[in-house]
């Protein structure tokens, strides 16, 4: 015990006057900027119960250690029908579960497009009619990507014919999937379903997917699988944050695969088109970064007592989170509408509320959490480089660890804030910063902008309350 | 009330003490008649309604409510400008060359991670329902904790103390008003000289009184470890008292330990006393109760144990004259000072009613009124919910002073004034005029109202104790440094036997 051995060094939380009184006696004191927790009255008792749960501290340590240790290697590219055993009429979508009646415009648009692409409907109208009737026990159904080890950007719609990246976590043995990125503008994931959208999807499944499969398999056989986590680590040092900016990551990925693509034996015109498509799409790597973070989140799942957030996802209507200690339960609230910059003549009235599984990047400690690494896109958070640095620094207040692999040069190579703790969010009121694209509110519109969004505040205290119900009550005299 | 400006700022939290200071500064703006800036707790909203403001019904405890009454729009604007100025001078982060501000740490864990040298002690004074979370986090970060907050559930107190024991740390409190660690006063603490006496206290003002009495004899204190008023209850069973005794036993600077407590659970008292006797450092056990030593006597015994010479503490007692008859009314900020005064008074006067009664049947009703002898502890948990401690905010006591001045059944008023760090910076400036007014009001009614003040202070307290005593004395009060002596004097006045008080 060193308490009485020397002059005390103090941390004060609460009334400023007590810290002032200590400072007036020339003793060192650090005041904490405390504020009441998020949530309804009574959340303080739930917080107490979760924190006092004898499993809590160790559970969080275990969960975040797994999150940090998780690796991510690209091992294959396969159609969803094969990779996920997805049958005709089955679809996956981003975010927590949702029916057609509450589905947002972009989610509806993406499902409509997928119906046409899968030749389950001849026209968008026919598709919409069938989908609207799907609740009556027909052959069409959809489920969250997250329920199938998958993550989908924006609407996140996956259908059986789409080709998927398959990533493996060599440390914990997990697998995660994500579709191939379509580019920007009028694309399915933003809810567009016009002929050019469906045509591009067909080219992707007919040409791009098989070509990537050949190249990835050849590369895996010769030099080992592409280490996606390593690319993500490097991209952060090259000005990407891995969510709204993936330019360096995309080019590094292409560099890894180019020899195998050239060697694939496919017609050079196909190779050239594929390379042109990938290098012309600054977001191609997003669909590799997302499953890499999904592997990290999944590795941290199901540690009893842990308040670590293992998934954040939105379906365009609801924003949902899952926490390690509460299994597959979703804690949902109304998705906010992002604040940011708009394409062309689009404005805030055109934007749909927040959508997509891409917040898995923030869950894994990149994206908005690595904002300081990407000064080139600070316009989305207010324009100043300082704002980006401040955004990342603020996230350390709600995370359990710093990622030793994902580092931010401008912060002295400090690791990115990683492992959102629902109790810390609830206590501090600091909500995760999420960088995101914005989909048009109306089905069929496509992308209207990009910006910044926060989860609804209510879902973190709700998760705490659920964890409290799973924890023993705070009792004195247990020893 | 057309000139009222009332607004609600959602989710803008500031602590109640800061807001009191802010309210006063806004109220001082020219042309402002009334200003209240407070979190929207029920109590605060009631205060606002009491002044005639009409706060919105949907304002909640996490919302900042601003209410200003002023002569004109200009004055309102000036008041709001002043508000912004005062609010923004609190908080704020350090910049860096990149333009980003380093956010203030929002949790103890964050503050500890950022500290260049590891901290050793956390001071928690958030509202009671939130105190467990902060104190627990401090323990997890390896810090001992002083929990100033009251209204903490007892099972949480036990859980904190068990966790501290597992980690070899100390939890002081909850409801620990006073500590001195390594010469630094924490919470409410008088400026005492360093010396050989260690204090363990299940009572805040009890510890302050003993330390002040020691200081008047030039006897210093090594450390004073508060353990919280419930530590010697059957439920908490002296967990922190034993831990604190063990710490002081190992401390080379401590030659004698004084254990001060409000009336404890008898079985726990026996257990703790036996533990104290097993230590190598002598422990003077001073448990308040009928027939036990008062705090001044405890200090005398400690002084004598150390071989120093005792002399009775100062008083300024030339007035007032005895006023046989009527009732004694004690208005206290310090709970243990109130307890001690009641123990002394009831020996002579019998029943003394109180919100912290010596016997259950002497309990006061919710209005805290009674025609007979009574003493109120305004620092009791039930009266401090959602507001600052009366050692800081004297409003309720001053209101009661005025009421007693107008009450024909009241003949003697007994008040404590506790100085030291964190206490009101100039309590006499507010109390002296109130005392003079109450005495004046009584005189108008043809009564003599005697006022006795127990001043808990040392020579070096930041409020200039001599000046405080003079102000109170000039207002017509007799002033005593010993609370026990003040109580005896007040009893003598009410019974008309002042000759025997010295």
Coordinates of C-alpha atoms in Angstrom, one line a residue, chain A residues 1-19 21-22 24-27 30-39 41 43-45 47-49 51-53 56-57 385-387 389-390 393-394 396-397 399-400 402 410-411 414 424 427-430 474-479, chain B residues 13 15 17-18 61-62 96 98-108 110-114 117-127 129-130 132-134 136-137 140 143-144 148 155-156 158-159 162 168-170 172 181-188 191 223 225 239 247-248 251 392 421-423:
Chain A
X1 CA 0.0 0.0 0.0
X2 CA 1.5 3.3 -1.1
X3 CA -1.3 5.5 -0.1
X4 CA 0.3 7.0 3.0
X5 CA 3.9 6.8 1.8
X6 CA 4.1 10.1 -0.1
X7 CA 2.0 13.1 -1.1
X8 CA -1.1 11.8 -2.8
X9 CA -1.6 12.3 -6.5
X10 CA -5.3 12.7 -7.1
X11 CA -7.9 12.1 -9.7
X12 CA -11.2 13.9 -9.0
X13 CA -14.6 13.2 -10.4
X14 CA -17.6 15.3 -9.5
X15 CA -17.8 18.7 -8.0
X16 CA -15.0 20.9 -9.4
X17 CA -14.6 22.7 -6.0
X18 CA -13.0 19.6 -4.4
X19 CA -10.3 19.4 -7.1
X21 CA -9.4 22.8 -3.0
X22 CA -6.7 20.2 -3.5
X24 CA -5.0 25.2 -3.8
X25 CA -2.9 23.1 -1.4
X26 CA -0.4 22.7 -4.2
X27 CA -1.1 19.0 -4.7
X30 CA -6.6 15.7 -12.5
X31 CA -10.3 16.5 -12.9
X32 CA -12.5 14.1 -14.8
X33 CA -15.1 15.7 -17.1
X34 CA -17.9 13.6 -15.7
X35 CA -21.5 13.8 -16.9
X36 CA -24.6 11.7 -16.1
X37 CA -24.9 8.5 -18.0
X38 CA -27.1 8.0 -21.1
X39 CA -30.4 6.2 -20.7
X41 CA -33.3 6.7 -14.7
X43 CA -29.3 2.9 -15.7
X44 CA -26.8 3.7 -12.9
X45 CA -27.9 0.6 -11.0
X47 CA -24.1 0.0 -14.8
X48 CA -23.1 -0.8 -11.2
X49 CA -24.3 -4.4 -11.7
X51 CA -19.2 -3.3 -13.6
X52 CA -19.4 -5.3 -10.4
X53 CA -20.0 -8.5 -12.2
X56 CA -16.7 -8.2 -16.3
X57 CA -13.1 -7.0 -16.2
X385 CA -7.4 18.5 -39.8
X386 CA -7.7 19.1 -36.1
X387 CA -11.2 17.8 -36.1
X389 CA -7.4 14.2 -34.9
X390 CA -9.9 15.2 -32.2
X393 CA -8.7 11.0 -29.7
X394 CA -12.2 11.1 -28.4
X396 CA -10.1 6.4 -26.9
X397 CA -12.5 7.4 -24.1
X399 CA -12.6 1.9 -26.2
X400 CA -10.8 -0.8 -24.3
X402 CA -5.3 0.5 -28.8
X410 CA 0.2 11.6 -37.0
X411 CA -0.5 10.5 -33.4
X414 CA -0.4 5.3 -31.5
X424 CA -18.0 3.4 -21.4
X427 CA -21.1 6.5 -18.9
X428 CA -19.4 9.1 -21.0
X429 CA -22.2 9.9 -23.5
X430 CA -19.6 9.8 -26.2
X474 CA -24.4 -6.3 -6.4
X475 CA -24.2 -7.8 -2.9
X476 CA -22.1 -6.9 0.0
X477 CA -20.4 -9.4 2.3
X478 CA -19.8 -12.1 -0.3
X479 CA -16.4 -13.0 1.0
Chain B
X13 CA -24.4 18.9 -17.4
X15 CA -22.3 20.1 -11.2
X17 CA -21.7 23.7 -6.9
X18 CA -20.4 25.2 -10.2
X61 CA -32.3 16.2 -14.2
X62 CA -29.9 16.0 -17.2
X96 CA -1.6 20.9 -30.0
X98 CA -2.0 19.9 -35.3
X99 CA -5.0 22.0 -34.3
X100 CA -6.8 19.1 -32.5
X101 CA -7.8 19.5 -28.9
X102 CA -7.1 16.7 -26.5
X103 CA -10.5 15.9 -25.0
X104 CA -10.8 16.0 -21.2
X105 CA -10.7 12.5 -19.7
X106 CA -14.3 11.4 -19.2
X107 CA -13.6 8.5 -16.9
X108 CA -11.1 7.8 -14.1
X110 CA -8.9 7.5 -19.0
X111 CA -7.3 10.0 -16.5
X112 CA -5.1 7.3 -15.0
X113 CA -4.0 6.1 -18.4
X114 CA -3.0 9.6 -19.4
X117 CA 3.0 9.8 -12.9
X118 CA 0.5 7.2 -11.6
X119 CA -2.1 8.7 -9.3
X120 CA -2.7 7.1 -5.9
X121 CA -6.1 8.3 -4.9
X122 CA -9.5 9.1 -6.5
X123 CA -11.9 11.7 -5.1
X124 CA -15.5 10.9 -6.0
X125 CA -18.2 13.5 -5.5
X126 CA -20.7 12.7 -8.2
X127 CA -24.4 12.3 -7.2
X129 CA -26.6 6.9 -7.5
X130 CA -23.6 7.3 -9.8
X132 CA -20.4 3.3 -7.3
X133 CA -19.5 3.3 -11.0
X134 CA -16.8 5.9 -10.5
X136 CA -15.4 0.9 -8.7
X137 CA -13.5 2.1 -11.8
X140 CA -10.0 -1.3 -11.0
X143 CA -6.5 3.7 -6.8
X144 CA -7.7 4.0 -3.3
X148 CA -17.6 12.1 -0.7
X155 CA -24.8 -3.1 -0.5
X156 CA -22.7 -1.0 -3.0
X158 CA -19.9 -3.3 1.1
X159 CA -19.1 -4.4 -2.5
X162 CA -14.6 -5.9 -0.3
X168 CA -5.0 -3.9 -1.0
X169 CA -6.6 -0.5 -1.4
X170 CA -8.7 1.7 0.9
X172 CA -13.0 6.2 2.4
X181 CA -3.6 12.3 3.4
X182 CA 0.0 13.3 3.3
X183 CA -0.8 16.8 4.5
X184 CA -3.4 17.4 1.9
X185 CA -6.9 18.1 3.1
X186 CA -9.6 16.3 1.0
X187 CA -13.3 17.2 1.1
X188 CA -14.0 19.4 4.0
X191 CA -5.7 23.3 7.7
X223 CA -3.2 11.5 8.3
X225 CA -8.7 8.6 7.1
X239 CA -14.4 -3.0 6.9
X247 CA -2.5 1.5 7.3
X248 CA -1.8 3.9 10.2
X251 CA 2.9 4.4 9.0
X392 CA -21.1 25.4 1.2
X421 CA -10.8 23.7 2.6
X422 CA -13.8 23.3 0.3
X423 CA -16.1 25.0 2.8

